[in-house]
Amino acid sequence: MAPDHGQPTELSPPDLAPQVTRLLARHLVAAEFESLPANVRHEGLRTFLNWLGCAVGSARHEAVSIAIDAMAPFSGPAQASILGRSERTDVLHAALINGISSHVFDFDDTHLKTVIHPAGPVASAILALAEYKPVSGRDFLHALILGVDVECRIGNAVYPDHYHVGWHITGTTGVFGAAAAVGKLLGLDEQQMVWALGLAATQPVGLREMFGTMTKSFHPGRAAQNGLTAALLAQRGYTSSEQGIEAKRGWANVTSTHRNYEEITGGLGVRNEILLNSYKPFACGIVIHPAIDGCVQLRNQHGLAAADIVKVELKVHPLVLELTGKKTPKTGLDGKFSVYHSAAVALIDGRAGEPQYSDEKVRDPAVIALRDKVTAEIDPAMPPDAVSVAVTLKDGRVLHLRVDHAIGSVDRPMTDGDLEAKFTDLVLPVHGEAGTAALLKACWDLQTFADAGEIARMARAG
Amino acid sequence: MAPDHGQPTELSPPDLAPQVTRLLARHLVAAEFESLPANVRHEGLRTFLNWLGCAVGSARHEAVSIAIDAMAPFSGPAQASILGRSERTDVLHAALINGISSHVFDFDDTHLKTVIHPAGPVASAILALAEYKPVSGRDFLHALILGVDVECRIGNAVYPDHYHVGWHITGTTGVFGAAAAVGKLLGLDEQQMVWALGLAATQPVGLREMFGTMTKSFHPGRAAQNGLTAALLAQRGYTSSEQGIEAKRGWANVTSTHRNYEEITGGLGVRNEILLNSYKPFACGIVIHPAIDGCVQLRNQHGLAAADIVKVELKVHPLVLELTGKKTPKTGLDGKFSVYHSAAVALIDGRAGEPQYSDEKVRDPAVIALRDKVTAEIDPAMPPDAVSVAVTLKDGRVLHLRVDHAIGSVDRPMTDGDLEAKFTDLVLPVHGEAGTAALLKACWDLQTFADAGEIARMARAG
């Protein structure tokens, strides 16, 4: 019998943890928008735009509809918009739902260093809040950048151990990002911010076991909702630990076998993690992006048609087969875990957006025929953002291509134009041409808005 | 760069985990109230009565008021009662708030084998639900017993490793108990129940670092709310893992270094963990109950007065000083972590209820004077529910007492009469004599209620 009882905070001796939580809180409270460099602000806009496009584009997904229906009887006043849909609900539930829809296509942003999808937990929380408590576009953008910084810094401190244990790091760090960003917009003082981070620490959400089910997209939504709750309680004086992150039985020690607190407190306000954010050109896990990129390039360079192809040979990073080795996917979601299907649609359609991962597409005889001609072999020396593709044609030619850095990686980022095209693809079916163009412009113009919540109302579908 | 991406469920080879989640779900769906032995039903009533008294008695605590105020703007329809208060709110928020109030005095029930406080997460969830979706008292009692069984079984499987890592096991297992109990009342089928347990697995709440702050009592409340959410989503078909508990990256492997799945699936429907539930006679951590019990007994046996006492020497289990070694507590909450203060009030007042842990009591010069005469020494051979007390009097006499099993332990349980007295102490200030007696009778008569939610409405204060 051990007691379920109080004890004083105790720091982990081997880590000699400084006051990580307090230093972070102090920085968040003091941070000023004016000191953000232009490239950081611009990356913030790219992050916001990409996130909004994903949320609107996925808003009709079954997981989103189910969550709305399940929560509706218990929801509060119509304070905030469900992006891409007609419903409005209370701030907490809007954060949950928009967080789900922004991730359900697996098409949102990625901090590759930690594989965190940073925007979902943060933007879903603050955009919902902004409709209840109006804030300027500049304050909104600042909170977004800070929230992303917080979650990625905390992720850096525990990655990869925390992820390898089995935590879905987007949800477990996202709650801190959401609490920090909401706390900034609420104007929390240092003590309140410390408590908000403590209340975030005690609510990690997300196991990797949930991948491949609707529950994966629940994680960023719930992280947004948990972070909001943390900040709202702290604002009223609900007390929490003073060292929620670094204490002996705090978040980092409990959820990870390794920690590097310097990643959290080093260069605060100088190093901005949002500069390492990246955006997916393809609607599937990042690990098969090089293969898709290579197939699309070969198709476009040589005007390939499926009928000309005898075989497709891929040499890939080991994780590709571990994670996406499904030879005969049955559903659209399965297809996202099949490098074979992905290569086939890349060669046939020249893209791998959400339509390439529909149930129909996965069952299309033409796709299946080409898919069965794709082989993938592990090359232990292949970097994770690289691939080698060889396509053998009926006329006997063999076309080779090596991708060193897949499109969308930090070394070969999507351009603003690429992001606009992706946004338009996602939003057009919901808002039509004029509405899509107006929403796109609003994202780029975020800093000029006196009321950032206006963008949420524009993104709502009538 | 590792991919944040899907992978098939993989079982942990060393554990050879059977289908833990599915077997548990199957049992929950099939379980029938009629097959519960009378002693199990009676322990369910004792658990419910003790929980309700704690929730009503603590309802005016600052933590409860703050949580109500913070959540009020976002809350839904007035579906469910806040126990001991006038407010009504939506089911989800009522579960959160009642879960907080039931634990905020640290006076609720304890499954000593795992130090889980089982009632908070489960009863808070199902009583709130019962006001929205009426259920009979028998179905309610059944769901409570099943929910307690689920969380304690899952706790048994990972205790003590999971707790030693730093998880507040009440919150991390409570979410399963709440999901199971709510799922039973919603009539989930086996597949839905599997998903509900998966959605619970991905939302553990509670770090031990939060002990000593308001966030500790947030844990059972949030666990109740998370479990409710899990079951509500699963009911609508929100998919989740099929092996949320036992998969390689499922709950048990991620949150504990050791697992024994036999504890979860062995003797389902035969072994009822609620029979191991216990109830606190004193409003503080279980670890100092033997010392309080010993001091109360000596006081009553010898008619001791503080003025007669020269010194008080305790020989205690090692954890007593590790966890409750505060020599000079400053606040009521501090006092709960002071074996010295606790011994002093036990000798002066003959009890250690919530009034003995008020700020005033901790600062009372008479209490401080006696407190400073108390010493505590570790006896490595002392069992955790035992203590040795020696009181030296002014007349030179030394009174000795050894407690082998503190009152409230499994070996020396509180009687039904003890529980009634505790309930009355807690509820009287809120509901007065007639109201308290009626509510007490309602608890014992739970099985006769056609609508269990009626008890929540009785417990609401006008």
PDB file of N, CA and C in Angstrom, chain B residues 232-300:
ATOM      1  N   LEU B 232     -19.717   8.270 -25.459  1.00  0.00           N
ATOM      2  CA  LEU B 232     -20.648   8.976 -26.345  1.00  0.00           C
ATOM      3  C   LEU B 232     -20.175   8.937 -27.792  1.00  0.00           C
ATOM      4  N   LEU B 233     -18.881   9.112 -28.002  1.00  0.00           N
ATOM      5  CA  LEU B 233     -18.344   9.040 -29.366  1.00  0.00           C
ATOM      6  C   LEU B 233     -18.459   7.615 -29.919  1.00  0.00           C
ATOM      7  N   ALA B 234     -18.105   6.647 -29.087  1.00  0.00           N
ATOM      8  CA  ALA B 234     -18.157   5.250 -29.552  1.00  0.00           C
ATOM      9  C   ALA B 234     -19.580   4.850 -29.915  1.00  0.00           C
ATOM     10  N   GLN B 235     -20.537   5.345 -29.145  1.00  0.00           N
ATOM     11  CA  GLN B 235     -21.938   5.026 -29.422  1.00  0.00           C
ATOM     12  C   GLN B 235     -22.351   5.437 -30.838  1.00  0.00           C
ATOM     13  N   ARG B 236     -21.763   6.540 -31.310  1.00  0.00           N
ATOM     14  CA  ARG B 236     -22.107   7.034 -32.644  1.00  0.00           C
ATOM     15  C   ARG B 236     -21.254   6.417 -33.753  1.00  0.00           C
ATOM     16  N   GLY B 237     -20.299   5.560 -33.359  1.00  0.00           N
ATOM     17  CA  GLY B 237     -19.478   4.903 -34.379  1.00  0.00           C
ATOM     18  C   GLY B 237     -18.135   5.547 -34.635  1.00  0.00           C
ATOM     19  N   TYR B 238     -17.670   6.361 -33.688  1.00  0.00           N
ATOM     20  CA  TYR B 238     -16.330   6.953 -33.819  1.00  0.00           C
ATOM     21  C   TYR B 238     -15.324   5.837 -33.545  1.00  0.00           C
ATOM     22  N   THR B 239     -14.550   5.469 -34.536  1.00  0.00           N
ATOM     23  CA  THR B 239     -13.711   4.275 -34.416  1.00  0.00           C
ATOM     24  C   THR B 239     -12.457   4.525 -33.594  1.00  0.00           C
ATOM     25  N   SER B 240     -11.959   3.461 -32.995  1.00  0.00           N
ATOM     26  CA  SER B 240     -10.733   3.538 -32.210  1.00  0.00           C
ATOM     27  C   SER B 240     -10.007   2.205 -32.318  1.00  0.00           C
ATOM     28  N   SER B 241      -8.926   2.089 -31.579  1.00  0.00           N
ATOM     29  CA  SER B 241      -8.151   0.846 -31.592  1.00  0.00           C
ATOM     30  C   SER B 241      -9.004  -0.330 -31.121  1.00  0.00           C
ATOM     31  N   GLU B 242      -8.665  -1.512 -31.590  1.00  0.00           N
ATOM     32  CA  GLU B 242      -9.304  -2.739 -31.111  1.00  0.00           C
ATOM     33  C   GLU B 242      -8.593  -3.282 -29.866  1.00  0.00           C
ATOM     34  N   GLN B 243      -7.385  -2.792 -29.620  1.00  0.00           N
ATOM     35  CA  GLN B 243      -6.577  -3.277 -28.486  1.00  0.00           C
ATOM     36  C   GLN B 243      -5.983  -2.107 -27.706  1.00  0.00           C
ATOM     37  N   GLY B 244      -6.849  -1.172 -27.339  1.00  0.00           N
ATOM     38  CA  GLY B 244      -6.375   0.052 -26.696  1.00  0.00           C
ATOM     39  C   GLY B 244      -5.582  -0.190 -25.429  1.00  0.00           C
ATOM     40  N   ILE B 245      -5.914  -1.234 -24.697  1.00  0.00           N
ATOM     41  CA  ILE B 245      -5.223  -1.494 -23.439  1.00  0.00           C
ATOM     42  C   ILE B 245      -3.912  -2.232 -23.664  1.00  0.00           C
ATOM     43  N   GLU B 246      -3.929  -3.319 -24.467  1.00  0.00           N
ATOM     44  CA  GLU B 246      -2.817  -4.252 -24.473  1.00  0.00           C
ATOM     45  C   GLU B 246      -1.865  -4.155 -25.662  1.00  0.00           C
ATOM     46  N   ALA B 247      -2.183  -3.374 -26.674  1.00  0.00           N
ATOM     47  CA  ALA B 247      -1.313  -3.331 -27.856  1.00  0.00           C
ATOM     48  C   ALA B 247       0.082  -2.826 -27.485  1.00  0.00           C
ATOM     49  N   LYS B 248       1.025  -3.076 -28.380  1.00  0.00           N
ATOM     50  CA  LYS B 248       2.406  -2.677 -28.114  1.00  0.00           C
ATOM     51  C   LYS B 248       2.489  -1.204 -27.741  1.00  0.00           C
ATOM     52  N   ARG B 249       1.756  -0.368 -28.465  1.00  0.00           N
ATOM     53  CA  ARG B 249       1.733   1.063 -28.132  1.00  0.00           C
ATOM     54  C   ARG B 249       0.389   1.458 -27.546  1.00  0.00           C
ATOM     55  N   GLY B 250      -0.223   0.519 -26.825  1.00  0.00           N
ATOM     56  CA  GLY B 250      -1.461   0.802 -26.122  1.00  0.00           C
ATOM     57  C   GLY B 250      -1.191   1.342 -24.723  1.00  0.00           C
ATOM     58  N   TRP B 251      -2.248   1.548 -23.967  1.00  0.00           N
ATOM     59  CA  TRP B 251      -2.175   2.238 -22.683  1.00  0.00           C
ATOM     60  C   TRP B 251      -1.210   1.587 -21.700  1.00  0.00           C
ATOM     61  N   ALA B 252      -1.317   0.275 -21.538  1.00  0.00           N
ATOM     62  CA  ALA B 252      -0.540  -0.389 -20.477  1.00  0.00           C
ATOM     63  C   ALA B 252       0.961  -0.349 -20.763  1.00  0.00           C
ATOM     64  N   ASN B 253       1.338  -0.573 -22.011  1.00  0.00           N
ATOM     65  CA  ASN B 253       2.762  -0.535 -22.335  1.00  0.00           C
ATOM     66  C   ASN B 253       3.325   0.877 -22.282  1.00  0.00           C
ATOM     67  N   VAL B 254       2.531   1.844 -22.664  1.00  0.00           N
ATOM     68  CA  VAL B 254       3.030   3.220 -22.731  1.00  0.00           C
ATOM     69  C   VAL B 254       3.141   3.838 -21.342  1.00  0.00           C
ATOM     70  N   THR B 255       2.241   3.452 -20.443  1.00  0.00           N
ATOM     71  CA  THR B 255       2.209   4.143 -19.153  1.00  0.00           C
ATOM     72  C   THR B 255       2.780   3.323 -17.998  1.00  0.00           C
ATOM     73  N   SER B 256       3.269   2.123 -18.276  1.00  0.00           N
ATOM     74  CA  SER B 256       3.797   1.318 -17.177  1.00  0.00           C
ATOM     75  C   SER B 256       4.945   0.437 -17.648  1.00  0.00           C
ATOM     76  N   THR B 257       5.865   0.190 -16.754  1.00  0.00           N
ATOM     77  CA  THR B 257       7.004  -0.674 -17.089  1.00  0.00           C
ATOM     78  C   THR B 257       6.658  -2.146 -16.844  1.00  0.00           C
ATOM     79  N   HIS B 258       5.519  -2.406 -16.235  1.00  0.00           N
ATOM     80  CA  HIS B 258       5.139  -3.780 -15.920  1.00  0.00           C
ATOM     81  C   HIS B 258       3.632  -3.919 -16.090  1.00  0.00           C
ATOM     82  N   ARG B 259       3.207  -5.104 -16.510  1.00  0.00           N
ATOM     83  CA  ARG B 259       1.796  -5.356 -16.742  1.00  0.00           C
ATOM     84  C   ARG B 259       1.453  -6.793 -16.377  1.00  0.00           C
ATOM     85  N   ASN B 260       0.294  -7.004 -15.840  1.00  0.00           N
ATOM     86  CA  ASN B 260      -0.190  -8.366 -15.600  1.00  0.00           C
ATOM     87  C   ASN B 260      -1.645  -8.421 -16.051  1.00  0.00           C
ATOM     88  N   TYR B 261      -1.851  -8.835 -17.290  1.00  0.00           N
ATOM     89  CA  TYR B 261      -3.188  -8.751 -17.883  1.00  0.00           C
ATOM     90  C   TYR B 261      -4.178  -9.712 -17.243  1.00  0.00           C
ATOM     91  N   GLU B 262      -3.656 -10.737 -16.594  1.00  0.00           N
ATOM     92  CA  GLU B 262      -4.532 -11.673 -15.893  1.00  0.00           C
ATOM     93  C   GLU B 262      -5.377 -10.921 -14.857  1.00  0.00           C
ATOM     94  N   GLU B 263      -4.805  -9.851 -14.299  1.00  0.00           N
ATOM     95  CA  GLU B 263      -5.565  -9.054 -13.329  1.00  0.00           C
ATOM     96  C   GLU B 263      -6.798  -8.422 -13.964  1.00  0.00           C
ATOM     97  N   ILE B 264      -6.744  -8.186 -15.266  1.00  0.00           N
ATOM     98  CA  ILE B 264      -7.879  -7.547 -15.948  1.00  0.00           C
ATOM     99  C   ILE B 264      -8.919  -8.581 -16.368  1.00  0.00           C
ATOM    100  N   THR B 265      -8.459  -9.680 -16.932  1.00  0.00           N
ATOM    101  CA  THR B 265      -9.421 -10.612 -17.528  1.00  0.00           C
ATOM    102  C   THR B 265      -9.715 -11.843 -16.673  1.00  0.00           C
ATOM    103  N   GLY B 266      -8.960 -12.030 -15.583  1.00  0.00           N
ATOM    104  CA  GLY B 266      -9.190 -13.212 -14.746  1.00  0.00           C
ATOM    105  C   GLY B 266     -10.416 -13.051 -13.857  1.00  0.00           C
ATOM    106  N   GLY B 267     -11.264 -14.067 -13.838  1.00  0.00           N
ATOM    107  CA  GLY B 267     -12.404 -14.062 -12.917  1.00  0.00           C
ATOM    108  C   GLY B 267     -13.382 -12.931 -13.128  1.00  0.00           C
ATOM    109  N   LEU B 268     -13.568 -12.521 -14.373  1.00  0.00           N
ATOM    110  CA  LEU B 268     -14.541 -11.453 -14.649  1.00  0.00           C
ATOM    111  C   LEU B 268     -15.934 -11.912 -14.229  1.00  0.00           C
ATOM    112  N   GLY B 269     -16.603 -11.094 -13.463  1.00  0.00           N
ATOM    113  CA  GLY B 269     -17.932 -11.458 -12.994  1.00  0.00           C
ATOM    114  C   GLY B 269     -17.910 -12.334 -11.749  1.00  0.00           C
ATOM    115  N   VAL B 270     -16.727 -12.788 -11.373  1.00  0.00           N
ATOM    116  CA  VAL B 270     -16.607 -13.631 -10.177  1.00  0.00           C
ATOM    117  C   VAL B 270     -15.910 -12.846  -9.064  1.00  0.00           C
ATOM    118  N   ARG B 271     -14.730 -12.327  -9.405  1.00  0.00           N
ATOM    119  CA  ARG B 271     -13.993 -11.493  -8.466  1.00  0.00           C
ATOM    120  C   ARG B 271     -14.455 -10.048  -8.658  1.00  0.00           C
ATOM    121  N   ASN B 272     -14.957  -9.420  -7.608  1.00  0.00           N
ATOM    122  CA  ASN B 272     -15.458  -8.050  -7.691  1.00  0.00           C
ATOM    123  C   ASN B 272     -14.576  -7.118  -6.866  1.00  0.00           C
ATOM    124  N   GLU B 273     -13.845  -6.259  -7.562  1.00  0.00           N
ATOM    125  CA  GLU B 273     -12.878  -5.399  -6.883  1.00  0.00           C
ATOM    126  C   GLU B 273     -13.533  -4.438  -5.902  1.00  0.00           C
ATOM    127  N   ILE B 274     -14.810  -4.157  -6.094  1.00  0.00           N
ATOM    128  CA  ILE B 274     -15.463  -3.201  -5.195  1.00  0.00           C
ATOM    129  C   ILE B 274     -15.474  -3.740  -3.764  1.00  0.00           C
ATOM    130  N   LEU B 275     -15.344  -5.047  -3.603  1.00  0.00           N
ATOM    131  CA  LEU B 275     -15.287  -5.609  -2.242  1.00  0.00           C
ATOM    132  C   LEU B 275     -14.014  -5.179  -1.518  1.00  0.00           C
ATOM    133  N   LEU B 276     -13.023  -4.696  -2.268  1.00  0.00           N
ATOM    134  CA  LEU B 276     -11.787  -4.213  -1.639  1.00  0.00           C
ATOM    135  C   LEU B 276     -11.800  -2.699  -1.447  1.00  0.00           C
ATOM    136  N   ASN B 277     -12.937  -2.077  -1.698  1.00  0.00           N
ATOM    137  CA  ASN B 277     -12.986  -0.629  -1.521  1.00  0.00           C
ATOM    138  C   ASN B 277     -13.009  -0.288  -0.033  1.00  0.00           C
ATOM    139  N   SER B 278     -12.436   0.855   0.305  1.00  0.00           N
ATOM    140  CA  SER B 278     -12.438   1.280   1.710  1.00  0.00           C
ATOM    141  C   SER B 278     -12.757   2.772   1.781  1.00  0.00           C
ATOM    142  N   TYR B 279     -13.083   3.238   2.989  1.00  0.00           N
ATOM    143  CA  TYR B 279     -13.616   4.577   3.168  1.00  0.00           C
ATOM    144  C   TYR B 279     -12.835   5.251   4.279  1.00  0.00           C
ATOM    145  N   LYS B 280     -12.530   6.509   4.077  1.00  0.00           N
ATOM    146  CA  LYS B 280     -11.663   7.199   5.014  1.00  0.00           C
ATOM    147  C   LYS B 280     -12.428   7.760   6.196  1.00  0.00           C
ATOM    148  N   PRO B 281     -11.998   7.458   7.388  1.00  0.00           N
ATOM    149  CA  PRO B 281     -12.596   8.121   8.538  1.00  0.00           C
ATOM    150  C   PRO B 281     -12.002   9.515   8.750  1.00  0.00           C
ATOM    151  N   PHE B 282     -10.844   9.771   8.153  1.00  0.00           N
ATOM    152  CA  PHE B 282     -10.151  11.046   8.380  1.00  0.00           C
ATOM    153  C   PHE B 282      -9.909  11.753   7.044  1.00  0.00           C
ATOM    154  N   ALA B 283      -9.974  13.079   7.076  1.00  0.00           N
ATOM    155  CA  ALA B 283      -9.966  13.862   5.840  1.00  0.00           C
ATOM    156  C   ALA B 283      -8.553  14.185   5.365  1.00  0.00           C
ATOM    157  N   CYS B 284      -7.754  13.149   5.236  1.00  0.00           N
ATOM    158  CA  CYS B 284      -6.371  13.360   4.802  1.00  0.00           C
ATOM    159  C   CYS B 284      -5.864  12.068   4.192  1.00  0.00           C
ATOM    160  N   GLY B 285      -4.646  12.100   3.703  1.00  0.00           N
ATOM    161  CA  GLY B 285      -4.063  10.934   3.046  1.00  0.00           C
ATOM    162  C   GLY B 285      -4.026   9.733   3.979  1.00  0.00           C
ATOM    163  N   ILE B 286      -4.223   8.585   3.387  1.00  0.00           N
ATOM    164  CA  ILE B 286      -4.394   7.337   4.111  1.00  0.00           C
ATOM    165  C   ILE B 286      -3.172   7.003   4.975  1.00  0.00           C
ATOM    166  N   VAL B 287      -2.020   7.526   4.600  1.00  0.00           N
ATOM    167  CA  VAL B 287      -0.777   7.120   5.235  1.00  0.00           C
ATOM    168  C   VAL B 287      -0.703   7.551   6.706  1.00  0.00           C
ATOM    169  N   ILE B 288      -1.415   8.630   7.080  1.00  0.00           N
ATOM    170  CA  ILE B 288      -1.367   9.053   8.483  1.00  0.00           C
ATOM    171  C   ILE B 288      -2.598   8.623   9.280  1.00  0.00           C
ATOM    172  N   HIS B 289      -3.423   7.815   8.671  1.00  0.00           N
ATOM    173  CA  HIS B 289      -4.603   7.346   9.408  1.00  0.00           C
ATOM    174  C   HIS B 289      -4.256   6.507  10.647  1.00  0.00           C
ATOM    175  N   PRO B 290      -3.265   5.632  10.581  1.00  0.00           N
ATOM    176  CA  PRO B 290      -2.941   4.882  11.810  1.00  0.00           C
ATOM    177  C   PRO B 290      -2.567   5.807  12.977  1.00  0.00           C
ATOM    178  N   ALA B 291      -1.763   6.828  12.711  1.00  0.00           N
ATOM    179  CA  ALA B 291      -1.349   7.745  13.782  1.00  0.00           C
ATOM    180  C   ALA B 291      -2.550   8.476  14.374  1.00  0.00           C
ATOM    181  N   ILE B 292      -3.449   8.921  13.489  1.00  0.00           N
ATOM    182  CA  ILE B 292      -4.646   9.622  13.981  1.00  0.00           C
ATOM    183  C   ILE B 292      -5.501   8.664  14.814  1.00  0.00           C
ATOM    184  N   ASP B 293      -5.694   7.483  14.273  1.00  0.00           N
ATOM    185  CA  ASP B 293      -6.504   6.483  14.959  1.00  0.00           C
ATOM    186  C   ASP B 293      -5.933   6.216  16.357  1.00  0.00           C
ATOM    187  N   GLY B 294      -4.629   6.034  16.432  1.00  0.00           N
ATOM    188  CA  GLY B 294      -3.990   5.764  17.725  1.00  0.00           C
ATOM    189  C   GLY B 294      -4.172   6.913  18.699  1.00  0.00           C
ATOM    190  N   CYS B 295      -4.009   8.119  18.239  1.00  0.00           N
ATOM    191  CA  CYS B 295      -4.164   9.283  19.123  1.00  0.00           C
ATOM    192  C   CYS B 295      -5.607   9.441  19.591  1.00  0.00           C
ATOM    193  N   VAL B 296      -6.558   9.229  18.686  1.00  0.00           N
ATOM    194  CA  VAL B 296      -7.964   9.326  19.076  1.00  0.00           C
ATOM    195  C   VAL B 296      -8.285   8.270  20.133  1.00  0.00           C
ATOM    196  N   GLN B 297      -7.793   7.062  19.928  1.00  0.00           N
ATOM    197  CA  GLN B 297      -8.075   5.982  20.886  1.00  0.00           C
ATOM    198  C   GLN B 297      -7.492   6.304  22.270  1.00  0.00           C
ATOM    199  N   LEU B 298      -6.238   6.770  22.297  1.00  0.00           N
ATOM    200  CA  LEU B 298      -5.617   7.109  23.585  1.00  0.00           C
ATOM    201  C   LEU B 298      -6.372   8.231  24.283  1.00  0.00           C
ATOM    202  N   ARG B 299      -6.741   9.242  23.510  1.00  0.00           N
ATOM    203  CA  ARG B 299      -7.500  10.366  24.066  1.00  0.00           C
ATOM    204  C   ARG B 299      -8.791   9.878  24.716  1.00  0.00           C
ATOM    205  N   ASN B 300      -9.523   9.028  23.976  1.00  0.00           N
ATOM    206  CA  ASN B 300     -10.826   8.600  24.480  1.00  0.00           C
ATOM    207  C   ASN B 300     -10.705   7.626  25.651  1.00  0.00           C
TER     208      ASN B 300
END
